[in-house]
CSV table of C-alpha atoms and ligand atoms in Angstrom, one decimal:
chain,number,residue,atom,x,y,z
X,1,UNK,CA,124.1,59.5,146.5
X,2,UNK,CA,120.8,60.6,148.1
X,3,UNK,CA,120.2,62.7,151.2
X,4,UNK,CA,118.9,61.0,154.3
X,5,UNK,CA,115.1,60.9,154.2
X,6,UNK,CA,113.2,63.0,156.8
X,7,UNK,CA,112.3,59.8,158.7
X,8,UNK,CA,115.9,58.9,159.1
X,9,UNK,CA,116.8,62.4,160.3
X,10,UNK,CA,114.0,62.0,163.0
X,11,UNK,CA,115.3,58.7,164.0
X,12,UNK,CA,118.9,59.9,164.4
X,13,UNK,CA,117.9,62.9,166.6
X,14,UNK,CA,115.5,60.7,168.6
X,15,UNK,CA,118.4,58.4,169.3
X,16,UNK,CA,120.6,61.4,170.3
X,17,UNK,CA,118.0,62.4,172.7
X,18,UNK,CA,117.8,58.9,174.2
X,19,UNK,CA,121.6,58.8,174.5
X,20,UNK,CA,121.6,62.2,176.3
X,21,UNK,CA,118.9,61.0,178.6
X,22,UNK,CA,120.9,57.8,179.4
X,23,UNK,CA,124.1,59.7,179.9
X,24,UNK,CA,122.4,62.2,182.2
X,25,UNK,CA,120.8,59.3,184.1
X,26,UNK,CA,124.1,57.4,184.4
X,27,UNK,CA,125.8,60.6,185.7
X,28,UNK,CA,122.8,61.2,188.1
X,29,UNK,CA,123.1,57.6,189.5
X,30,UNK,CA,126.9,57.8,189.8
X,31,UNK,CA,126.6,61.2,191.6
X,32,UNK,CA,123.9,59.9,193.9
X,33,UNK,CA,126.1,56.9,194.9
X,34,UNK,CA,128.9,59.3,195.5
X,35,UNK,CA,126.6,61.8,197.3
X,36,UNK,CA,127.3,64.6,194.7
X,37,UNK,CA,124.3,64.3,192.4
X,38,UNK,CA,124.2,68.0,191.5
X,39,UNK,CA,127.9,68.2,190.7
X,40,UNK,CA,127.8,64.9,188.7
X,41,UNK,CA,124.9,66.2,186.6
X,42,UNK,CA,126.8,69.4,186.0
X,43,UNK,CA,129.9,67.6,185.0
X,44,UNK,CA,128.0,65.2,182.6
X,45,UNK,CA,126.3,68.2,181.0
X,46,UNK,CA,129.7,70.0,180.7
X,47,UNK,CA,131.3,67.0,179.0
X,48,UNK,CA,128.3,66.6,176.6
X,49,UNK,CA,128.4,70.3,175.6
X,50,UNK,CA,132.3,70.2,175.2
X,51,UNK,CA,132.0,67.2,172.9
X,52,UNK,CA,129.4,69.1,170.7
X,53,UNK,CA,131.5,72.3,170.8
X,54,UNK,CA,134.5,70.3,169.6
X,55,UNK,CA,132.6,68.9,166.7
X,56,UNK,CA,131.1,72.3,165.9
X,57,UNK,CA,134.6,73.7,165.9
X,58,UNK,CA,135.8,71.1,163.4
X,59,UNK,CA,132.9,71.8,161.2
X,60,UNK,CA,133.5,75.5,161.3
X,61,UNK,CA,137.3,74.9,160.5
X,62,UNK,CA,136.3,72.6,157.6
X,63,UNK,CA,133.9,75.1,156.1
X,64,UNK,CA,136.5,77.9,156.4
X,65,UNK,CA,139.4,75.7,155.1
X,66,UNK,CA,138.0,72.9,153.0
X,67,UNK,CA,141.4,71.2,152.8
X,68,UNK,CA,141.5,70.4,156.5
X,69,UNK,CA,139.1,67.5,156.8
X,70,UNK,CA,137.5,66.9,160.2
X,71,UNK,CA,138.0,63.6,162.1
X,72,UNK,CA,135.1,61.2,162.1
X,73,UNK,CA,132.2,62.4,163.9
X,74,UNK,CA,130.1,60.6,166.5
X,75,UNK,CA,126.3,60.3,166.8
X,76,UNK,CA,124.5,63.2,165.0
X,77,UNK,CA,127.8,64.8,164.0
X,78,UNK,CA,128.7,61.7,162.0
X,79,UNK,CA,125.4,62.1,160.0
X,80,UNK,CA,126.0,65.9,159.6
X,81,UNK,CA,129.6,65.3,158.3
X,82,UNK,CA,128.2,62.7,155.9
X,83,UNK,CA,125.6,65.0,154.6
X,84,UNK,CA,128.0,67.7,154.0
X,85,UNK,CA,130.5,65.3,152.1
X,86,UNK,CA,127.5,64.5,149.9
X,87,UNK,CA,126.8,68.1,149.2
X,88,UNK,CA,130.4,68.7,148.4
X,89,UNK,CA,130.5,65.9,146.0
X,90,UNK,CA,127.3,67.0,144.4
X,91,UNK,CA,128.7,70.5,143.9
X,92,UNK,CA,131.8,69.1,142.4
X,93,UNK,CA,129.7,67.2,139.9
X,94,UNK,CA,127.6,70.2,139.0
X,95,UNK,CA,130.7,72.4,138.6
X,96,UNK,CA,132.3,69.8,136.2
X,97,UNK,CA,129.0,69.7,134.3
X,98,UNK,CA,128.9,73.5,134.1
X,99,UNK,CA,132.5,73.5,132.9
X,100,UNK,CA,131.7,71.0,130.2
X,101,UNK,CA,128.8,73.2,129.0
X,102,UNK,CA,130.9,76.3,128.9
X,103,UNK,CA,133.6,74.4,127.1
X,104,UNK,CA,131.0,73.1,124.6
X,105,UNK,CA,129.5,76.6,124.2
X,106,UNK,CA,132.9,78.1,123.6
X,107,UNK,CA,133.8,75.3,121.0
X,108,UNK,CA,130.6,75.9,119.1
X,109,UNK,CA,130.9,79.7,119.1
X,110,UNK,CA,134.5,79.4,118.0
X,111,UNK,CA,133.2,77.3,115.1
X,112,UNK,CA,130.7,80.0,114.1
X,113,UNK,CA,131.6,81.9,110.9
X,114,UNK,CA,130.1,85.1,112.5
X,115,UNK,CA,132.0,87.1,114.9
X,116,UNK,CA,130.5,87.5,118.4
X,117,UNK,CA,131.6,90.0,121.1
X,118,UNK,CA,130.0,90.0,124.5
X,119,UNK,CA,129.9,93.6,125.8
X,120,UNK,CA,129.0,94.6,129.4
X,121,UNK,CA,126.8,97.3,130.6
X,122,UNK,CA,129.7,99.7,130.6
X,123,UNK,CA,130.7,99.0,127.0
X,124,UNK,CA,133.7,96.8,127.9
X,125,UNK,CA,134.6,93.5,126.2
X,126,UNK,CA,133.8,90.5,128.2
X,127,UNK,CA,134.5,87.7,125.6
X,128,UNK,CA,134.9,87.3,122.0
X,129,UNK,CA,135.3,84.3,119.5
X,130,UNK,CA,138.0,83.7,117.0
X,131,UNK,CA,136.1,85.0,114.1
X,132,UNK,CA,135.5,88.3,115.8
X,133,UNK,CA,139.2,88.5,116.5
X,134,UNK,CA,140.0,88.0,112.9
X,135,UNK,CA,137.3,90.3,111.5
X,136,UNK,CA,137.6,93.1,114.0
X,137,UNK,CA,141.3,92.9,114.7
X,138,UNK,CA,140.8,92.1,118.5
X,139,UNK,CA,143.7,90.5,120.4
X,140,UNK,CA,142.7,87.6,122.7
X,141,UNK,CA,143.6,88.5,126.4
X,142,UNK,CA,144.9,91.9,125.8
X,143,UNK,CA,141.6,93.4,124.6
X,144,UNK,CA,139.4,91.8,127.1
X,145,UNK,CA,138.1,94.4,129.5
X,146,UNK,CA,138.8,97.2,127.1
X,147,UNK,CA,136.1,99.5,125.8
X,148,UNK,CA,134.9,98.4,122.4
X,149,UNK,CA,134.6,102.0,121.1
X,150,UNK,CA,138.3,102.5,121.9
X,151,UNK,CA,139.1,99.6,119.6
X,152,UNK,CA,136.8,99.9,116.7
X,153,UNK,CA,137.5,103.4,115.8
X,154,UNK,CA,135.2,103.9,112.8
X,155,UNK,CA,133.5,107.3,113.0
X,156,UNK,CA,130.1,105.9,112.9
X,157,UNK,CA,130.6,103.1,115.3
X,158,UNK,CA,130.4,105.1,118.6
X,159,UNK,CA,127.2,106.7,117.4
X,160,UNK,CA,125.8,103.1,116.5
X,161,UNK,CA,126.7,101.8,120.0
X,162,UNK,CA,125.2,104.8,121.7
X,163,UNK,CA,122.0,104.5,119.8
X,164,UNK,CA,121.7,100.8,120.6
X,165,UNK,CA,122.2,101.6,124.3
X,166,UNK,CA,119.5,104.3,124.2
X,167,UNK,CA,116.6,102.6,122.5
X,168,UNK,CA,117.7,99.0,123.1
X,169,UNK,CA,116.8,98.1,119.6
X,170,UNK,CA,118.7,96.0,117.2
X,171,UNK,CA,120.7,98.2,114.8
X,172,UNK,CA,122.9,97.4,111.8
X,173,UNK,CA,126.0,99.1,110.6
X,174,UNK,CA,128.2,98.4,107.7
X,175,UNK,CA,131.9,99.4,108.1
X,176,UNK,CA,135.2,98.4,106.3
X,177,UNK,CA,136.8,95.5,108.3
X,178,UNK,CA,139.4,96.9,110.6
X,179,UNK,CA,141.7,94.1,109.9
X,180,UNK,CA,141.4,94.4,106.1
X,181,UNK,CA,139.9,97.5,104.5
X,182,UNK,CA,138.9,95.6,101.4
X,183,UNK,CA,136.4,93.6,103.3
X,184,UNK,CA,133.1,94.9,104.6
X,185,UNK,CA,131.6,93.7,107.9
X,186,UNK,CA,128.0,94.1,108.9
X,187,UNK,CA,127.7,94.7,112.7
X,188,UNK,CA,124.5,94.0,114.6
X,189,UNK,CA,123.9,94.7,118.2
X,190,UNK,CA,121.5,92.4,120.2
X,191,UNK,CA,120.7,93.7,123.7
X,192,UNK,CA,120.2,91.2,126.4
X,193,UNK,CA,120.1,90.8,130.3
X,194,UNK,CA,120.8,93.9,132.3
X,195,UNK,CA,122.5,96.3,129.8
X,196,UNK,CA,124.7,93.7,128.3
X,197,UNK,CA,125.0,93.6,124.5
X,198,UNK,CA,126.1,91.0,122.0
X,199,UNK,CA,127.8,92.4,119.0
X,200,UNK,CA,127.5,90.2,116.0
X,201,UNK,CA,129.9,90.8,113.0
X,202,UNK,CA,129.4,89.2,109.5
X,203,UNK,CA,131.7,89.4,106.6
X,204,UNK,CA,129.4,90.6,103.7
X,205,UNK,CA,132.2,91.3,101.2
X,206,UNK,CA,131.0,88.7,98.8
X,207,UNK,CA,127.5,89.8,99.0
X,208,UNK,CA,128.6,93.4,98.4
X,209,UNK,CA,130.7,92.4,95.4
X,210,UNK,CA,127.7,90.5,94.0
X,211,UNK,CA,125.5,93.6,94.4
X,212,UNK,CA,127.9,95.9,92.8
X,213,UNK,CA,128.4,93.4,89.8
X,214,UNK,CA,124.6,93.4,89.4
X,215,UNK,CA,124.5,97.2,89.7
X,216,UNK,CA,127.4,97.6,87.2
X,217,UNK,CA,125.6,95.3,84.8
X,218,UNK,CA,122.4,97.2,84.9
X,219,UNK,CA,124.2,100.5,84.6
X,220,UNK,CA,126.3,99.3,81.7
X,221,UNK,CA,123.4,97.7,79.9
X,222,UNK,CA,121.3,100.8,80.3
X,223,UNK,CA,124.2,103.0,79.1
X,224,UNK,CA,124.7,100.7,76.0
X,225,UNK,CA,121.0,100.8,75.1
X,226,UNK,CA,120.9,104.6,75.3
X,227,UNK,CA,122.7,105.3,72.0
X,228,UNK,CA,120.8,102.8,69.7
X,229,UNK,CA,117.6,104.0,71.3
X,230,UNK,CA,118.5,107.7,70.7
X,231,UNK,CA,118.9,106.9,66.9
X,232,UNK,CA,115.6,105.0,66.8
X,233,UNK,CA,113.8,107.8,68.5
X,234,UNK,CA,115.3,110.4,66.2
X,235,UNK,CA,114.1,108.6,63.1
X,236,UNK,CA,110.6,107.8,64.5
X,237,UNK,CA,110.1,111.4,65.4
X,238,UNK,CA,110.9,112.5,61.9
X,239,UNK,CA,108.6,109.7,60.5
X,240,UNK,CA,105.9,110.8,62.9
X,241,UNK,CA,106.1,114.4,61.6
X,242,UNK,CA,105.9,113.2,58.0
X,243,UNK,CA,103.1,110.8,58.5
X,244,UNK,CA,99.8,112.5,58.0
X,245,UNK,CA,101.4,115.0,55.4
X,246,UNK,CA,100.0,113.2,52.4
X,247,UNK,CA,103.1,111.0,51.8
X,248,UNK,CA,103.8,107.3,51.7
X,249,UNK,CA,103.8,107.1,55.4
X,250,UNK,CA,100.2,108.2,55.9
X,251,UNK,CA,98.7,104.8,56.6
X,252,UNK,CA,101.4,104.3,59.2
X,253,UNK,CA,100.6,107.3,61.2
X,254,UNK,CA,99.1,105.4,64.2
X,255,UNK,CA,101.7,102.7,64.6
X,256,UNK,CA,104.6,105.3,64.1
X,257,UNK,CA,102.8,107.5,66.8
X,258,UNK,CA,102.7,104.6,69.2
X,259,UNK,CA,106.3,103.5,68.4
X,260,UNK,CA,107.4,107.1,69.1
X,261,UNK,CA,105.7,107.2,72.4
X,262,UNK,CA,107.0,103.8,73.5
X,263,UNK,CA,110.5,104.7,72.6
X,264,UNK,CA,110.2,107.9,74.7
X,265,UNK,CA,109.1,105.7,77.4
X,266,UNK,CA,112.0,103.3,77.0
X,267,UNK,CA,114.3,106.3,77.1
X,268,UNK,CA,112.6,107.4,80.5
X,269,UNK,CA,113.1,103.8,81.9
X,270,UNK,CA,116.8,103.8,80.9
X,271,UNK,CA,117.3,107.2,82.4
X,272,UNK,CA,115.6,106.0,85.6
X,273,UNK,CA,117.7,102.9,85.8
X,274,UNK,CA,120.9,104.9,85.4
X,275,UNK,CA,119.7,107.3,88.0
X,276,UNK,CA,119.0,104.4,90.3
X,277,UNK,CA,122.4,102.8,89.6
X,278,UNK,CA,124.1,106.2,90.4
X,279,UNK,CA,122.0,106.6,93.7
X,280,UNK,CA,123.0,103.1,94.8
X,281,UNK,CA,126.7,103.5,94.1
X,282,UNK,CA,126.9,106.9,95.7
X,283,UNK,CA,127.1,106.7,99.4
X,284,UNK,CA,126.2,109.4,102.0
X,285,UNK,CA,129.7,110.9,101.3
X,286,UNK,CA,128.3,113.1,98.5
X,287,UNK,CA,128.5,116.9,98.7
X,288,UNK,CA,125.5,118.2,100.5
X,289,UNK,CA,124.2,121.7,101.0
X,290,UNK,CA,121.3,123.7,102.4
X,291,UNK,CA,118.4,123.2,100.1
X,292,UNK,CA,115.6,125.8,99.8
X,293,UNK,CA,112.8,123.2,99.8
X,294,UNK,CA,109.7,125.6,99.6
X,295,UNK,CA,111.2,127.1,96.4
X,296,UNK,CA,112.0,123.7,95.0
X,297,UNK,CA,108.5,122.5,95.7
X,298,UNK,CA,107.1,125.7,93.8
X,299,UNK,CA,109.3,124.9,90.7
X,300,UNK,CA,108.1,121.3,90.7
X,301,UNK,CA,104.5,122.4,91.0
X,302,UNK,CA,104.9,124.9,88.2
X,303,UNK,CA,106.4,122.3,86.0
X,304,UNK,CA,103.6,119.8,86.8
X,305,UNK,CA,100.9,122.4,86.2
X,306,UNK,CA,102.3,123.1,82.7
X,307,UNK,CA,102.3,119.3,81.8
X,308,UNK,CA,99.3,118.0,83.8
X,309,UNK,CA,96.8,117.1,81.2
X,310,UNK,CA,94.2,116.5,83.8
X,311,UNK,CA,94.1,119.9,85.4
X,312,UNK,CA,94.4,119.1,89.1
X,313,UNK,CA,93.9,121.6,91.8
X,314,UNK,CA,97.3,121.6,93.4
X,315,UNK,CA,97.5,123.2,96.8
X,316,UNK,CA,100.9,123.9,98.3
X,317,UNK,CA,101.4,124.5,102.1
X,318,UNK,CA,105.2,124.9,102.6
X,319,UNK,CA,106.7,126.3,105.8
X,320,UNK,CA,108.7,129.4,104.6
X,321,UNK,CA,112.4,129.4,105.6
X,322,UNK,CA,112.4,125.6,106.3
X,323,UNK,CA,115.5,124.3,104.5
X,324,UNK,CA,117.0,121.0,104.5
X,325,UNK,CA,120.6,119.9,104.5
X,326,UNK,CA,121.0,117.5,101.5
X,327,UNK,CA,121.3,117.2,97.8
X,328,UNK,CA,119.1,119.4,95.7
X,329,UNK,CA,118.8,117.0,92.7
X,330,UNK,CA,117.7,114.0,94.9
X,331,UNK,CA,115.4,116.1,96.9
X,332,UNK,CA,113.7,117.4,93.8
X,333,UNK,CA,113.3,113.9,92.4
X,334,UNK,CA,111.5,112.9,95.7
X,335,UNK,CA,109.1,115.8,95.3
X,336,UNK,CA,108.6,115.4,91.6
X,337,UNK,CA,108.0,111.6,91.6
X,338,UNK,CA,105.5,111.9,94.5
X,339,UNK,CA,103.7,114.8,92.8
X,340,UNK,CA,103.7,113.1,89.5
X,341,UNK,CA,102.2,109.9,90.9
X,342,UNK,CA,99.5,111.9,92.7
X,343,UNK,CA,98.6,113.5,89.4
X,344,UNK,CA,99.0,110.3,87.3
X,345,UNK,CA,96.8,108.2,89.6
X,346,UNK,CA,94.0,110.6,90.5
X,347,UNK,CA,91.0,111.7,88.4
X,348,UNK,CA,91.0,114.9,86.6
X,349,UNK,CA,89.9,118.0,88.5
X,350,UNK,CA,90.6,116.5,92.0
X,351,UNK,CA,92.8,118.2,94.5
X,352,UNK,CA,96.4,117.4,95.2
X,353,UNK,CA,98.0,118.7,98.5
X,354,UNK,CA,101.6,119.1,99.0
X,355,UNK,CA,102.7,120.0,102.5
X,356,UNK,CA,106.2,120.7,103.8
X,357,UNK,CA,106.4,121.3,107.6
X,358,UNK,CA,108.7,121.0,110.6
X,359,UNK,CA,107.4,118.7,113.4
X,360,UNK,CA,108.6,117.8,116.9
X,361,UNK,CA,111.1,115.1,115.6
X,362,UNK,CA,111.8,116.3,112.1
X,363,UNK,CA,110.2,117.5,108.9
X,364,UNK,CA,107.6,116.0,106.7
X,365,UNK,CA,107.0,116.3,103.0
X,366,UNK,CA,103.5,114.9,102.5
X,367,UNK,CA,101.7,114.6,99.1
X,368,UNK,CA,98.0,113.7,99.4
X,369,UNK,CA,95.8,112.8,96.5
X,370,UNK,CA,92.1,111.9,96.2
X,371,UNK,CA,92.6,109.1,93.8
X,372,UNK,CA,91.8,105.4,93.9
X,373,UNK,CA,94.0,104.7,96.9
X,374,UNK,CA,96.1,101.5,97.3
X,375,UNK,CA,95.1,98.2,99.0
X,376,UNK,CA,97.2,97.6,102.2
X,377,UNK,CA,98.7,94.3,100.9
X,378,UNK,CA,100.6,96.3,98.1
X,379,UNK,CA,101.9,99.1,100.2
X,380,UNK,CA,105.1,97.3,101.5
X,381,UNK,CA,106.1,96.5,97.9
X,382,UNK,CA,105.5,99.8,96.3
X,383,UNK,CA,109.2,100.8,96.4
X,384,UNK,CA,110.4,97.7,94.6
X,385,UNK,CA,111.6,98.2,91.0
X,386,UNK,CA,108.8,97.7,88.5
X,387,UNK,CA,106.2,96.9,91.2
X,388,UNK,CA,102.8,97.9,90.0
X,389,UNK,CA,99.5,97.6,91.8
X,390,UNK,CA,97.7,97.1,88.6
X,391,UNK,CA,100.0,95.1,86.6
X,392,UNK,CA,97.7,95.1,83.5
X,393,UNK,CA,97.4,98.9,83.4
X,394,UNK,CA,98.2,100.6,80.1
X,395,UNK,CA,101.8,101.5,79.7
X,396,UNK,CA,100.8,104.8,78.1
X,397,UNK,CA,100.3,106.5,81.5
X,398,UNK,CA,103.9,107.6,81.4
X,399,UNK,CA,105.0,105.6,84.6
X,400,UNK,CA,108.2,103.6,84.5
X,401,UNK,CA,107.7,101.6,87.6
X,402,UNK,CA,110.9,103.0,89.1
X,403,UNK,CA,109.7,106.3,90.5
X,404,UNK,CA,109.2,105.2,94.2
X,405,UNK,CA,112.4,103.0,94.1
X,406,UNK,CA,114.2,106.3,93.2
X,407,UNK,CA,112.3,108.2,96.0
X,408,UNK,CA,113.3,105.4,98.6
X,409,UNK,CA,117.0,105.5,97.6
X,410,UNK,CA,117.1,109.3,97.6
X,411,UNK,CA,115.5,109.4,101.0
X,412,UNK,CA,118.1,106.8,102.3
X,413,UNK,CA,120.7,109.4,101.4
X,414,UNK,CA,118.9,111.9,103.7
X,415,UNK,CA,118.4,109.5,106.6
X,416,UNK,CA,114.7,109.8,105.8
X,417,UNK,CA,111.8,107.3,105.3
X,418,UNK,CA,108.7,106.9,103.3
X,419,UNK,CA,105.4,106.3,104.9
X,420,UNK,CA,102.4,105.5,102.9
X,421,UNK,CA,98.8,106.0,104.2
X,422,UNK,CA,96.0,104.9,101.9
X,423,UNK,CA,92.4,104.2,101.9
X,424,UNK,CA,91.1,102.3,98.9
X,425,UNK,CA,88.5,104.5,97.2
X,426,UNK,CA,89.5,107.6,99.1
X,427,UNK,CA,93.1,108.5,98.2
X,428,UNK,CA,96.6,108.3,99.5
X,429,UNK,CA,99.2,110.3,101.4
X,430,UNK,CA,102.8,109.6,100.6
X,431,UNK,CA,104.9,111.2,103.4
X,432,UNK,CA,108.7,111.6,103.4
X,433,UNK,CA,110.1,112.0,106.9
X,434,UNK,CA,113.5,113.7,107.5
X,435,UNK,CA,115.3,113.8,110.8
X,436,UNK,CA,115.5,116.9,112.8
X,437,UNK,CA,119.2,117.3,112.6
X,438,UNK,CA,119.0,118.0,109.0
X,439,UNK,CA,116.7,121.0,109.2
X,440,UNK,CA,117.9,124.5,108.8
X,441,UNK,CA,115.6,127.4,109.8
X,442,UNK,CA,116.2,130.6,107.9
X,443,UNK,CA,114.6,133.3,110.1
X,444,UNK,CA,114.9,135.9,107.4
X,445,UNK,CA,112.4,134.1,105.2
V,501,LIG,P1,105.1,104.1,88.3
V,501,LIG,O1,106.1,104.7,87.3
V,501,LIG,O2,104.4,103.0,87.8
V,501,LIG,O3,104.2,105.2,88.9
V,501,LIG,P2,106.2,104.1,91.0
V,501,LIG,O4,107.3,103.4,91.4
V,501,LIG,O5,106.2,105.6,91.0
V,501,LIG,O6,106.0,103.6,89.5
V,501,LIG,O7,104.9,103.6,91.6
V,501,LIG,C1,104.7,102.1,91.9
V,501,LIG,C2,103.2,101.8,91.8
V,501,LIG,O8,102.6,102.3,93.0
V,501,LIG,C3,102.4,102.4,90.7
V,501,LIG,O9,102.6,101.7,89.6
V,501,LIG,C4,101.1,102.5,91.3
V,501,LIG,O10,100.4,101.3,91.1
V,501,LIG,C5,101.3,102.7,92.7
V,501,LIG,N1,101.2,104.1,93.1
V,501,LIG,C6,102.1,105.0,93.2
V,501,LIG,N2,101.7,106.2,93.7
V,501,LIG,C7,100.3,106.1,93.8
V,501,LIG,C8,99.2,107.0,94.1
V,501,LIG,N3,99.4,108.2,94.5
V,501,LIG,N4,97.9,106.5,94.1
V,501,LIG,C9,97.7,105.2,93.8
V,501,LIG,N5,98.7,104.3,93.4
V,501,LIG,C10,100.0,104.7,93.3
């Protein structure tokens, strides 16, 4: 049904004006004949106004109580009522369409394997789908309108929600499923609209199981390889000592030397793999303590100076009394791997700077070298296992390809991150950043 076009509206109102004129004329003539022109005009106008008032009253009543339909209108009122009927029907159709869309949306989100929870600006549950009900143990009806942090009582969840509210970014959190502790759910927050958030929950148990199978395999394989390798290394070392002493092994001196070096390298790779497997399986729950980072840096540097064949000039600038809450062995592996890389990849005699300092939002451990630097395209991949910028480089440089992977995992245990700044041809700075809440200031130092 279409609205009356503008021309039609004009015609109807024109007609109404003509009718009014004729009516007033008729009243005037009747009054004139009766000798009461003024009274007749007044009566005519009053009747006309009363008629309009009656229809206006009907309209008002209809708008206030749509169930009481007005009687048929006359003249312009008939048209006005018709237009309003049309409007009402259109609205009804629109409502039905919206209802269908909502029903379709709900049906499709119910079919989603991921849980979805709509949360309002005050953290209350507005709506959730069936998968969310199952995964997060939410009860339909009962839990609507409840604050989500009162229902998901994992210690890190409230923090996670608060962080998402503050910076409005998408965060991720893995927690044991409230409905079944053996399952793991990955939670994501997607902010939208005016303070609203969508909480998406995914069951990642299978993925976790697969990851742990892979981890166990690598750990077991490394462990199994250790014993035979120790035997080989033992014999190779003895043979290496004997070769060159005028015996039968003399002509084998070089190959035996090479085999001995390679077997030592294999040993280092296996140790690193085991270390990585341990880092991955141990969570943040590990015992942590206040670690004297300046002293630890000094130990690492002393050790490096003793073994650094290229005699670098190592400059340490560590803020005295700046301690870090964490695990000493992991923090030491961060410093020693970054320092060893700086020494390994920069030319003899160049400077290596190690800086440990508190900044406005945390602390930084920065290791700078004046070596060849790294092209930007490689930087995002450096922490991958066995990733090497120069794949063809000789293995004899002592690297295992796992150092930065260990740094990354150790940093994750300390809520830290690794930032790499590098200019090819100039050098690189590897910076480990730690959050402020982990710093301990020892004023006595
Ligand atoms: P690797 O045992 O081979 O050093 P890492 O995981 O420690 O393994 O480092 C990965 C790769 O990153 C290295 O093979 C090297 O190509 C590059 N790299 C690391 N540190 C530096 C550095 N300070 N300067 C230049 N390249 C570096």
